Short mmCIF file of C-alpha atoms and ligand atoms in Angstrom, two decimals:
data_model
loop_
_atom_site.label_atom_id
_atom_site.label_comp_id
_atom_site.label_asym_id
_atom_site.label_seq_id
_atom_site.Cartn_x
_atom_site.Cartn_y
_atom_site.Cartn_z
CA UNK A 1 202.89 -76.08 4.84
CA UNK A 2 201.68 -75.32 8.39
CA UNK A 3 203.03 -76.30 11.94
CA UNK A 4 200.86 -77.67 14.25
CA UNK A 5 201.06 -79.46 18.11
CA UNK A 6 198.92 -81.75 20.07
CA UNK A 7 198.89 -78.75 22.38
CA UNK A 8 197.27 -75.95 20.46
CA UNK A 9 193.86 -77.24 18.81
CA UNK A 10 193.81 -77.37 15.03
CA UNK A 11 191.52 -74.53 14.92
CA UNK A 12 193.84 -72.22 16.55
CA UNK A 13 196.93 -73.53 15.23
CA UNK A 14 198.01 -70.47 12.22
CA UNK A 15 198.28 -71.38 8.77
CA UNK A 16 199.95 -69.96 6.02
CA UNK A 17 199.02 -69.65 2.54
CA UNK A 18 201.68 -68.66 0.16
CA UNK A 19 203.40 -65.64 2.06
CA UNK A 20 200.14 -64.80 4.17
CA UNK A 21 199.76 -66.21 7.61
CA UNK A 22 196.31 -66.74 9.24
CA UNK A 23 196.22 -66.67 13.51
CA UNK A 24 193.84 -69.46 13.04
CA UNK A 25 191.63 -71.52 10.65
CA UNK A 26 188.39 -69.43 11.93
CA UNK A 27 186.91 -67.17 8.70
CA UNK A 28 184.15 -65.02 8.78
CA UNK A 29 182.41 -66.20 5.64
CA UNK A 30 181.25 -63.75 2.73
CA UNK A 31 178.21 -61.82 3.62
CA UNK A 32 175.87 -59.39 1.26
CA UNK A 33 174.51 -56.45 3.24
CA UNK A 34 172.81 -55.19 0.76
CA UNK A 35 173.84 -51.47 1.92
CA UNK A 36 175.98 -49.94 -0.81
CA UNK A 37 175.72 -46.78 -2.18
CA UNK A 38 176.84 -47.15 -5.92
CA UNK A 39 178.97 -50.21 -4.80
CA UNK A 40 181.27 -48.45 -2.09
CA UNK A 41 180.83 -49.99 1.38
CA UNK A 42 179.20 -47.61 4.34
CA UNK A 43 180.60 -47.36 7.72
CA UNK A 44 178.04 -50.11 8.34
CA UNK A 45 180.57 -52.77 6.76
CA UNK A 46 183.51 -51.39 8.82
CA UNK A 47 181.74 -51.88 11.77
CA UNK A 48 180.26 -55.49 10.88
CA UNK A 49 183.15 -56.80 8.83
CA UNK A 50 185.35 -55.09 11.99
CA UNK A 51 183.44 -56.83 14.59
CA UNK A 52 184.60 -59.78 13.28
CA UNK A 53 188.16 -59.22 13.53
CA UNK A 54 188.22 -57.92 16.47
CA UNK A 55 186.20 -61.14 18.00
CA UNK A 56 189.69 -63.06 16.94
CA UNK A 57 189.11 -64.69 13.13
CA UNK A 58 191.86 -65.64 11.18
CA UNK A 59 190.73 -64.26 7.80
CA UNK A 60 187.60 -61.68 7.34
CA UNK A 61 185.42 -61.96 4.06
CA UNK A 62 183.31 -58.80 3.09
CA UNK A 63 180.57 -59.74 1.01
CA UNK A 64 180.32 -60.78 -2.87
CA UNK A 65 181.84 -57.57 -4.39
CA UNK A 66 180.56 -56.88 -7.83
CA UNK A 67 183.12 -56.81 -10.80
CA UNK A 68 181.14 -54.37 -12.74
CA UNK A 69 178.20 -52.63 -12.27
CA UNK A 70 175.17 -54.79 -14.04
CA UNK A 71 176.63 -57.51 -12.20
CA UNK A 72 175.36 -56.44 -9.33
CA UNK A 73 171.68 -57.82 -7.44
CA UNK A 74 170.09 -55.22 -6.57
CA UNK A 75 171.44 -51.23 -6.49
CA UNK A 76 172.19 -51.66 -2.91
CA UNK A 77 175.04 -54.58 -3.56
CA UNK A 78 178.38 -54.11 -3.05
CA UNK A 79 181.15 -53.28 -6.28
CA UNK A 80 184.64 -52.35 -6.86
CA UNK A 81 183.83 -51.41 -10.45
CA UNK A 82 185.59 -47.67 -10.14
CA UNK A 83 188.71 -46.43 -8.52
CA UNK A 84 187.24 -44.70 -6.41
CA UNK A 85 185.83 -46.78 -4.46
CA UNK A 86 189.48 -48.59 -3.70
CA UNK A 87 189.44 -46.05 -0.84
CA UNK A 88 186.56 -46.64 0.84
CA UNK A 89 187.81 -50.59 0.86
CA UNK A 90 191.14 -49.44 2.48
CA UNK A 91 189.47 -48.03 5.29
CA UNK A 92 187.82 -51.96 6.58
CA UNK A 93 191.15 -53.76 5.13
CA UNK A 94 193.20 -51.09 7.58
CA UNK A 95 190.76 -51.91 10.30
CA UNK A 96 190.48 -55.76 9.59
CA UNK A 97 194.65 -55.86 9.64
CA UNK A 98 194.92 -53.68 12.70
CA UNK A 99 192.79 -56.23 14.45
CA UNK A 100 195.53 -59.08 13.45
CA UNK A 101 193.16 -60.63 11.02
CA UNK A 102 193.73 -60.62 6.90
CA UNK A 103 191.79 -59.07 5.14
CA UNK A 104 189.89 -61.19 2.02
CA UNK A 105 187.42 -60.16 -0.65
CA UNK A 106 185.08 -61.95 -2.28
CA UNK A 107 185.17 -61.26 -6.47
CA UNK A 108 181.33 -62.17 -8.07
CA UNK A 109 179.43 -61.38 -10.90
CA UNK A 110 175.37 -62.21 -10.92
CA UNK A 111 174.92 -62.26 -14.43
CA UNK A 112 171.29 -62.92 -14.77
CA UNK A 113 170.52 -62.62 -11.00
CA UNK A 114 170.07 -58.98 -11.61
CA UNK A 115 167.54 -56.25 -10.77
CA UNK A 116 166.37 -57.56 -8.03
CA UNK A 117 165.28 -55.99 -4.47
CA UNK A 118 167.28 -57.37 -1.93
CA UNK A 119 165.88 -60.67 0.81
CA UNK A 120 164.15 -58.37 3.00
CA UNK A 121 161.51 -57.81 -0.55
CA UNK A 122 161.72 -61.20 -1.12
CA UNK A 123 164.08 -60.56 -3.97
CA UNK A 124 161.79 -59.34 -6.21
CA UNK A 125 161.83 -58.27 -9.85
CA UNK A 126 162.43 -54.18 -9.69
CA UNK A 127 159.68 -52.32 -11.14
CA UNK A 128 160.16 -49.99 -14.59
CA UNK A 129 160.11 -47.20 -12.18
CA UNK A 130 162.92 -48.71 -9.48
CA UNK A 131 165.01 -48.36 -12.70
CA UNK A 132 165.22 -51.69 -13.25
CA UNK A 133 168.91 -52.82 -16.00
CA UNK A 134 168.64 -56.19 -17.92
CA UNK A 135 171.04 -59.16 -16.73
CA UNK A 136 173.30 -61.14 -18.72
CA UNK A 137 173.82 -64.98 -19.12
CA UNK A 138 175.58 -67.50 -21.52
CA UNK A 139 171.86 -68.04 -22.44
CA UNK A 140 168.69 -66.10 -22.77
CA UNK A 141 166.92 -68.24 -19.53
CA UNK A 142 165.49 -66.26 -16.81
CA UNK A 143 166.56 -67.24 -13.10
CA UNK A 144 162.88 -68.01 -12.27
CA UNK A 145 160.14 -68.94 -14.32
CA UNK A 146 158.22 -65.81 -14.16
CA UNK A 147 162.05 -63.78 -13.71
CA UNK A 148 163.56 -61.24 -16.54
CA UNK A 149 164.89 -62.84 -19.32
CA UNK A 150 168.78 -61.81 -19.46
CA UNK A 151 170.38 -61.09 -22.60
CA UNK A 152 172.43 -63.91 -24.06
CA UNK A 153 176.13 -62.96 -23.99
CA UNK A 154 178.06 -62.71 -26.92
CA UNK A 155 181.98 -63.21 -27.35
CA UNK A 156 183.19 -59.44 -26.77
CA UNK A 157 180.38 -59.72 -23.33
CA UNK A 158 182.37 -62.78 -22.28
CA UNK A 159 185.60 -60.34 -22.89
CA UNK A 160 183.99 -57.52 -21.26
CA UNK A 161 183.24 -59.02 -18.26
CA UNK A 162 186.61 -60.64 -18.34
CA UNK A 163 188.65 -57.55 -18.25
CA UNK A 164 185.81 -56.68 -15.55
CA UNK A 165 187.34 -59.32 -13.07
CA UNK A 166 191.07 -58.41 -13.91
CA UNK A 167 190.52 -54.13 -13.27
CA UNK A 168 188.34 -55.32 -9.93
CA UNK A 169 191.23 -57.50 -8.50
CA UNK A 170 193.57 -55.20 -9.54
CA UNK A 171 191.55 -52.67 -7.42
CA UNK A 172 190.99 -55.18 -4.75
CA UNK A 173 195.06 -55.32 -4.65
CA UNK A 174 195.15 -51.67 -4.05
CA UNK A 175 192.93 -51.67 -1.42
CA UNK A 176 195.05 -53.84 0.67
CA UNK A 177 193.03 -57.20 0.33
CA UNK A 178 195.49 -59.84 0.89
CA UNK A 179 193.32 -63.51 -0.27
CA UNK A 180 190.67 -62.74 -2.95
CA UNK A 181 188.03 -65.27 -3.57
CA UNK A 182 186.37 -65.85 -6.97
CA UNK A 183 182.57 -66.07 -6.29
CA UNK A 184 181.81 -69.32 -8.70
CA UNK A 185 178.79 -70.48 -6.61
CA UNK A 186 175.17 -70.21 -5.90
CA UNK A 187 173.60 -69.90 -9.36
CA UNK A 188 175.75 -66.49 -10.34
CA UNK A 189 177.60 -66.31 -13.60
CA UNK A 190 180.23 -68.58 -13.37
CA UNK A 191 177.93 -70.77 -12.15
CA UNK A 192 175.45 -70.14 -14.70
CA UNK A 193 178.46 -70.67 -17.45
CA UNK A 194 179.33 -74.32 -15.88
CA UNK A 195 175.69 -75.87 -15.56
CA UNK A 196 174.01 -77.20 -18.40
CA UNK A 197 170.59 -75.82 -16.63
CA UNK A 198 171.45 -72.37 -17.48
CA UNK A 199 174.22 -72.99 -20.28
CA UNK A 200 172.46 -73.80 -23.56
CA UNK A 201 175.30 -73.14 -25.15
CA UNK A 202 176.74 -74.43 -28.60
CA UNK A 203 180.20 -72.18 -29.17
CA UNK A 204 183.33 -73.08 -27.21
CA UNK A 205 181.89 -71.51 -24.01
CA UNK A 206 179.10 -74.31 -23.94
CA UNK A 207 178.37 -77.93 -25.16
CA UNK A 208 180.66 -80.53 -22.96
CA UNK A 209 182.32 -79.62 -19.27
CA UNK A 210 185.14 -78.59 -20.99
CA UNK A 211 182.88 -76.17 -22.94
CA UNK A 212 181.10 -74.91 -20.03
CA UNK A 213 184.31 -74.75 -17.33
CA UNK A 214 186.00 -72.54 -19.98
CA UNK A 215 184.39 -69.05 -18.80
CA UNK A 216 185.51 -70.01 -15.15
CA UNK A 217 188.87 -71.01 -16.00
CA UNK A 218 189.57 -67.83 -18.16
CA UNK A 219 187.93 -65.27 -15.14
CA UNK A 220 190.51 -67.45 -12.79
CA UNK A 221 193.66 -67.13 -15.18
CA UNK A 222 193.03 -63.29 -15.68
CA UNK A 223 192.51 -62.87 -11.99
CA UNK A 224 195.54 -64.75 -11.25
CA UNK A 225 197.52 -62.75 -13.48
CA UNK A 226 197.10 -59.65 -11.81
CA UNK A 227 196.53 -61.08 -8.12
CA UNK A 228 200.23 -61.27 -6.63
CA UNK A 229 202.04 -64.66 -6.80
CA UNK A 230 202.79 -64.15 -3.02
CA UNK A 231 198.98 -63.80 -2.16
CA UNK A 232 196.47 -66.74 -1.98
CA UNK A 233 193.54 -67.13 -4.45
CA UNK A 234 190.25 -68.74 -3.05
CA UNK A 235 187.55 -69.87 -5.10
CA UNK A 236 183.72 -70.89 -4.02
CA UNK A 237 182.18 -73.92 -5.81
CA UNK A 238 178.81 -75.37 -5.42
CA UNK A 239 179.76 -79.09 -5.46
CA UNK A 240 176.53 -80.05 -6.59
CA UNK A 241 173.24 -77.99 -7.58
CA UNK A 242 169.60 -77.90 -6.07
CA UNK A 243 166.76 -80.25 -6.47
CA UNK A 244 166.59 -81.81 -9.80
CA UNK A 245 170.02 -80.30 -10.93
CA UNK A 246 173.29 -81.79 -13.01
CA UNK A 247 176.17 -80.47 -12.01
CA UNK A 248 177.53 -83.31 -8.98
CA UNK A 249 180.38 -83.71 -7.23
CA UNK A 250 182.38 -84.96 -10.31
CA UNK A 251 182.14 -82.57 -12.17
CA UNK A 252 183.09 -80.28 -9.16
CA UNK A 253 185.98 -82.87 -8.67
CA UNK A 254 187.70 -82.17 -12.47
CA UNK A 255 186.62 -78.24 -12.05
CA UNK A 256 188.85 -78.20 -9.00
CA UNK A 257 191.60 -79.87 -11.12
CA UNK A 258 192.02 -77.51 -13.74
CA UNK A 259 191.69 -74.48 -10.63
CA UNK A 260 194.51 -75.80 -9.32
CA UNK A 261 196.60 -75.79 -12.17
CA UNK A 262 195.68 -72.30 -12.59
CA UNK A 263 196.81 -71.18 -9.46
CA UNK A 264 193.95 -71.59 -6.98
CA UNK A 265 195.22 -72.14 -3.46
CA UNK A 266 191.39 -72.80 -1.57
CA UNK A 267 188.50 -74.01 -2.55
CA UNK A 268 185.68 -73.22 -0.49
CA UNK A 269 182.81 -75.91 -0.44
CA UNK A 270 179.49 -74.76 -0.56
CA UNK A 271 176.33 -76.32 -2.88
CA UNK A 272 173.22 -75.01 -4.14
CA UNK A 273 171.87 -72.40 -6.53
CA UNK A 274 170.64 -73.51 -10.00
CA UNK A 275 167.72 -76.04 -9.84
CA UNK A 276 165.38 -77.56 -12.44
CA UNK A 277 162.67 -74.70 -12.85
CA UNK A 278 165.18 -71.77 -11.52
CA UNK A 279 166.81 -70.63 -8.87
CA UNK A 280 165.74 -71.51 -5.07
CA UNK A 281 167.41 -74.49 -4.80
CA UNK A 282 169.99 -72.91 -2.36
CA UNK A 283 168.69 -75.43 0.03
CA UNK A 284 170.05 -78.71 -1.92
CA UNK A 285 171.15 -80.21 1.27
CA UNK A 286 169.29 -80.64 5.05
CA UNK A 287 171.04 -78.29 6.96
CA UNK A 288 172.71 -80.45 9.80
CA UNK A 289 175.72 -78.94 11.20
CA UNK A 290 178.33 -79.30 8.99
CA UNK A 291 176.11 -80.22 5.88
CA UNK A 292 179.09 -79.56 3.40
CA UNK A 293 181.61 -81.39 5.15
CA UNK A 294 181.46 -83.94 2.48
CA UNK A 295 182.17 -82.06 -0.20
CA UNK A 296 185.26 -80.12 1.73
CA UNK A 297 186.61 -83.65 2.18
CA UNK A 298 185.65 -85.71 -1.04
CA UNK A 299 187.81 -82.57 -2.87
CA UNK A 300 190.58 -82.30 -0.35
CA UNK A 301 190.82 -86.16 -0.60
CA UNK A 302 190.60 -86.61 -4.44
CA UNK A 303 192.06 -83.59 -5.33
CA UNK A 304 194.95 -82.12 -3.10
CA UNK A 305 193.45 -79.67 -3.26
CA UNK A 306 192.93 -77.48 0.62
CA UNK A 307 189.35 -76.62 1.53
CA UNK A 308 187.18 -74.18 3.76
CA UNK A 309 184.43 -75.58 5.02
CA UNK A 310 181.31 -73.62 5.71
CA UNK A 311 177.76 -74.56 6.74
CA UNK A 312 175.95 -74.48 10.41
CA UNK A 313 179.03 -75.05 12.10
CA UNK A 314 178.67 -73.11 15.82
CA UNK A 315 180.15 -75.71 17.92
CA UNK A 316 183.80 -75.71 18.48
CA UNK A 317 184.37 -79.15 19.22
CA UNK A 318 182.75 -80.01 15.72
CA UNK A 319 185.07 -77.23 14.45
CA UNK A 320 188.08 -78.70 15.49
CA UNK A 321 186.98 -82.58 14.77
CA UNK A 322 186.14 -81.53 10.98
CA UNK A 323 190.35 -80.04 11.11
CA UNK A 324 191.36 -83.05 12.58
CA UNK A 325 189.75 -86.24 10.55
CA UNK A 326 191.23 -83.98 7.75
CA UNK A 327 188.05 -82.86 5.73
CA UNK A 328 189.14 -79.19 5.48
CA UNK A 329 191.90 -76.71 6.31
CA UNK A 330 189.78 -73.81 7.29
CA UNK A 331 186.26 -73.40 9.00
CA UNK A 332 184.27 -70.28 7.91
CA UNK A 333 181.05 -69.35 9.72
CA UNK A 334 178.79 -66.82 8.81
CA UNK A 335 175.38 -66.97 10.76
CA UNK A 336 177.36 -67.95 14.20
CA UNK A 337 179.42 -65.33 14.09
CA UNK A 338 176.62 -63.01 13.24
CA UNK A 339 175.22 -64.48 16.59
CA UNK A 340 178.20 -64.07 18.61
CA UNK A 341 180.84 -62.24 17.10
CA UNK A 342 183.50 -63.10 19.56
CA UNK A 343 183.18 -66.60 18.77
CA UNK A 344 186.98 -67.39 17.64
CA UNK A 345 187.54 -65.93 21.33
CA UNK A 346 184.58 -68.50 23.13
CA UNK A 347 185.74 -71.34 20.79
CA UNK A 348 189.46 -70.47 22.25
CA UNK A 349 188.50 -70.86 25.80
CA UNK A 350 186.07 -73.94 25.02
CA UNK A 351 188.89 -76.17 23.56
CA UNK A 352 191.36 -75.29 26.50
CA UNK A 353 193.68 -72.78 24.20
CA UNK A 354 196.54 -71.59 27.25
CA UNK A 355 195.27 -67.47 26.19
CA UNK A 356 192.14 -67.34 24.58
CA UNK A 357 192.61 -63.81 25.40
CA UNK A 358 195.32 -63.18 23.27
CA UNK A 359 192.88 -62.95 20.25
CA UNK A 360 191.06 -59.67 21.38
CA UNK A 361 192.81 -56.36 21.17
CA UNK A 362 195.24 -55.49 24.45
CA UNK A 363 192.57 -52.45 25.81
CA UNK A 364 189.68 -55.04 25.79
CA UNK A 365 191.84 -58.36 26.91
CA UNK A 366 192.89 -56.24 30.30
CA UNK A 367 189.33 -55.51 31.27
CA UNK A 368 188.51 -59.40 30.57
CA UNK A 369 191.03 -60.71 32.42
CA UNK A 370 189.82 -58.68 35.41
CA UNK A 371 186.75 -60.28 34.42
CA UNK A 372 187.78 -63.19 34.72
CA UNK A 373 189.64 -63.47 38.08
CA UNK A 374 186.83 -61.29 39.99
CA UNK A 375 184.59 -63.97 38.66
CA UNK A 376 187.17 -66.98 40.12
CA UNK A 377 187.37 -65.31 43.36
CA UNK A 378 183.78 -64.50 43.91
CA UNK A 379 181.70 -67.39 42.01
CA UNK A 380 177.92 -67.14 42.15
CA UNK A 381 176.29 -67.31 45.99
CA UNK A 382 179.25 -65.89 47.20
CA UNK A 383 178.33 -64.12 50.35
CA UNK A 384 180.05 -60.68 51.09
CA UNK A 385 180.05 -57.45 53.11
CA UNK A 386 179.12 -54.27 50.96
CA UNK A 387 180.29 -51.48 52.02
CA UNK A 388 177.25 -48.29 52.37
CA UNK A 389 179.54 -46.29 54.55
CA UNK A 390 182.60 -45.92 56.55
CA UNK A 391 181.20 -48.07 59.22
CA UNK A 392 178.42 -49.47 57.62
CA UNK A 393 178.11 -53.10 55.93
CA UNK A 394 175.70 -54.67 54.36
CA UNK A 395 175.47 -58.29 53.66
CA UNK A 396 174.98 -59.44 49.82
CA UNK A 397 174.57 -62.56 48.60
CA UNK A 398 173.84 -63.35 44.71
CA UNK A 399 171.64 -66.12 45.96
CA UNK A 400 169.78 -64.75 48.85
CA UNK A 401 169.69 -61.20 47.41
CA UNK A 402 170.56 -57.77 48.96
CA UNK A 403 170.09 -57.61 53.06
CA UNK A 404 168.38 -54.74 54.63
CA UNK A 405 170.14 -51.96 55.92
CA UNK A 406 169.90 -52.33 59.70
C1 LIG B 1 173.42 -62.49 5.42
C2 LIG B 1 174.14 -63.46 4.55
C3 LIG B 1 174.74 -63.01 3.39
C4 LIG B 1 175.44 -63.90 2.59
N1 LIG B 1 176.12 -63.42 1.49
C5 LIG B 1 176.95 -64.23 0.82
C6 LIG B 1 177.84 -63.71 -0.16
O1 LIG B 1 177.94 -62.50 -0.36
N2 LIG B 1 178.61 -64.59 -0.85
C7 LIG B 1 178.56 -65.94 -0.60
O2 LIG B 1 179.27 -66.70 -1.27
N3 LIG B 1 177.77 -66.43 0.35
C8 LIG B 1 177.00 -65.63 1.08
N4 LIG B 1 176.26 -66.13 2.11
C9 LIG B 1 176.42 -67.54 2.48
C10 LIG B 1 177.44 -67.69 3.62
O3 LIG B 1 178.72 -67.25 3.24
C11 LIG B 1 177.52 -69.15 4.11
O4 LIG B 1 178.06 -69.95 3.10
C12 LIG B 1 176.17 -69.71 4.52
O5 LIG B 1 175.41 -68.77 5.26
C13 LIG B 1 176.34 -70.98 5.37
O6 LIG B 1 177.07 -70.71 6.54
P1 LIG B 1 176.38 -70.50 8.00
O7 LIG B 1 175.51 -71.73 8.23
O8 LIG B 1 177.54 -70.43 8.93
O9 LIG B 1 175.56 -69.27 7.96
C14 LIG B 1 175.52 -65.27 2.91
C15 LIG B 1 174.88 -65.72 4.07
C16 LIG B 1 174.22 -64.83 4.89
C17 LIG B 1 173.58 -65.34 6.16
#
């Protein structure tokens, strides 16, 4: 599927999925920014999303893009629940592309997450006056113990919502997204559908893992049907929950079997998100660098299945050592690249790449490479003559500081 050389590290070695080709294996992982007016993005996520791209990743998420409007957090969440916003998307995909990275979207639905202020308020419940809308869920359980209790969905909700996720990637194809990822993580609806925690459950959409998997697999065949053959399909699992939860790693493991049947090309590791006693257990796992590795591997290694791995991962070296003992195909970052959004570029020049430069656009990579050879010929304490005059000199020295003027 994808060429690679001793030469060029892993990390910047391009891969392609179905007809798209990545630069590199670097993604800017799915962030909410909580920003939205009535779910279109503001030019706040053309500028962050655009940063991104233009610091040299191969792919660049957006953030978890709400199928339909209840299934949105809070009113500030992102959607692509009308046609009109499809234009507003096509603006950051136009950017994203321009920069030579592809463009991806992430799909998600909170179900019973909803109505909440965003993590600056702590999440809270809104108030009757913040016009607060009730949540849905395969069962009436509230997210917290002291949360809203969602309204138990009944078979022509689980259609609803299903025709929700086909119109939203069919708007997410006509606003130029070329991977779309289905969010199926972090305690949100299809996540609430597969654990037993929040799926009490005794029709066909509950009971046994076959029972509970069925609402995922049925969101990912009417995705797939409208997403284009030629065009990858990601989706985000957590491979196990938080403290005291069921769902493991195999169940994740026969989950990620059926996706692939179904036409899933990625599977992008991540864990937490329904724990015993409600949500908050986001935090299943110390957060070492690279805390998900395992799970990106044990899948990829079972499975056949290709993985993004995601999860305090800032060093390069680690970046390209995960690629390389084979535990994942792609690395996504999201807080490092919120810290230094020309990573991709720093990573480049860290693991020796022959033109790290090549990853920024022409206009800035001409300026840096100035940079970079006034820097080689004049390394710090080098001592020079300034010039204050036609005849006049002055020494300067980084190190000793600026001489008087005679
Ligand atoms: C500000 C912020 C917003 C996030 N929003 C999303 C989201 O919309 N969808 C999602 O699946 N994960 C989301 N995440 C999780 C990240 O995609 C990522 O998995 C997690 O932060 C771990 O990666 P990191 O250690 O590189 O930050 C968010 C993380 C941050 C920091």
């Amino acid at each position: 599927m994808n060429n690679t050389s001793a030469d060029v590290p892993l990390l910047f070695t391009p891969i392609k999925l179905r007809s798209v080709t990545a630069r590199n294996r670097i993604v800017s992982s799915p962030m909410c920014q909580y920003l939205s007016d009535d779910g279109a993005p503001e030019d706040w996520q053309l500028v962050n999303f655009g940063r991104f791209a233009m610091g040299g990743c191969g792919i660049v998420f957006g953030e978890e893009t709400a199928v339909e409007a209840r299934g949105r957090k809070t009113h500030h969440c992102a959607g692509i629940y009308k046609d009109s916003h499809i234009a507003a998307y096509r603006r950051i995909t136009d950017f994203i592309r321009s920069q030579g990275a592809v463009p991806a979207i992430q799909l998600g639905h909170c179900g019973r997450r909803a109505s909440q202020h965003g993590p600056l308020k702590d999440r809270a419940a809104l108030t009757e006056a913040e016009r607060p809308w009730q949540g849905i869920s395969p069962s009436p359980l509230p997210p917290t113990p002291d949360g809203v209790i969602p309204r138990e969905m009944d078979i022509s909700d689980i259609r609803a919502t299903i025709v929700a996720w086909r119109e939203a990637t069919q708007r997410s194809v006509d606003a130029g997204y070329d991977i779309c990822e289905i969010h199926g993580a972090h305690g949100y609806l299809i996540h609430q559908f597969l654990s037993p925690l929040s799926n009490l459950r005794t029709d066909a959409y509950g009971g046994d893992l076959e029972g509970r998997m069925r609402y995922a697999l049925e969101v990912v065949e009417a995705v797939r049907e409208v997403w284009p053959q030629d065009k990858p399909l990601f989706f985000r699992t957590s491979a196990v929950e938080g403290p005291g939860g069921v769902w493991g790693i195999e169940e994740t493991l026969v989950l990620v079997r059926e996706l692939k049947q179904r036409g899933v090309d990625m599977v992008d590791c991540s864990s937490g998100g329904i724990a015993l006693g409600g949500e908050g257990g986001l935090s299943a796992v110390p957060r070492v660098p690279g805390f998900q590795a395992g799970y990106a591997r044990e899948i990829r290694r079972e499975t056949g299945m290709p993985t993004v791995v995601v999860g305090m991962i800032s060093d390069a070296r680690h970046a390209e050592m995960i690629l390389r003992e084979g535990h994942a195909d792609l690395v996504a970052l999201a807080r490092g690249l919120m810290d230094d959004p020309n990573w991709p570029l720093h990573a480049a020049r860290e693991l020796g790449c022959a033109d790290p430069l090549a990853l920024v656009h022409a206009r800035e990579a001409q300026r840096l490479r100035q940079l970079e050879q006034h820097s080689k010929a004049y390394p710090p304490g080098s001592a020079v003559e300034i010039p204050f005059g036609v005849e006049e000199q002055v020494a300067y020295s980084w190190a000793k500081g600026i001489a008087e003027r005679r």
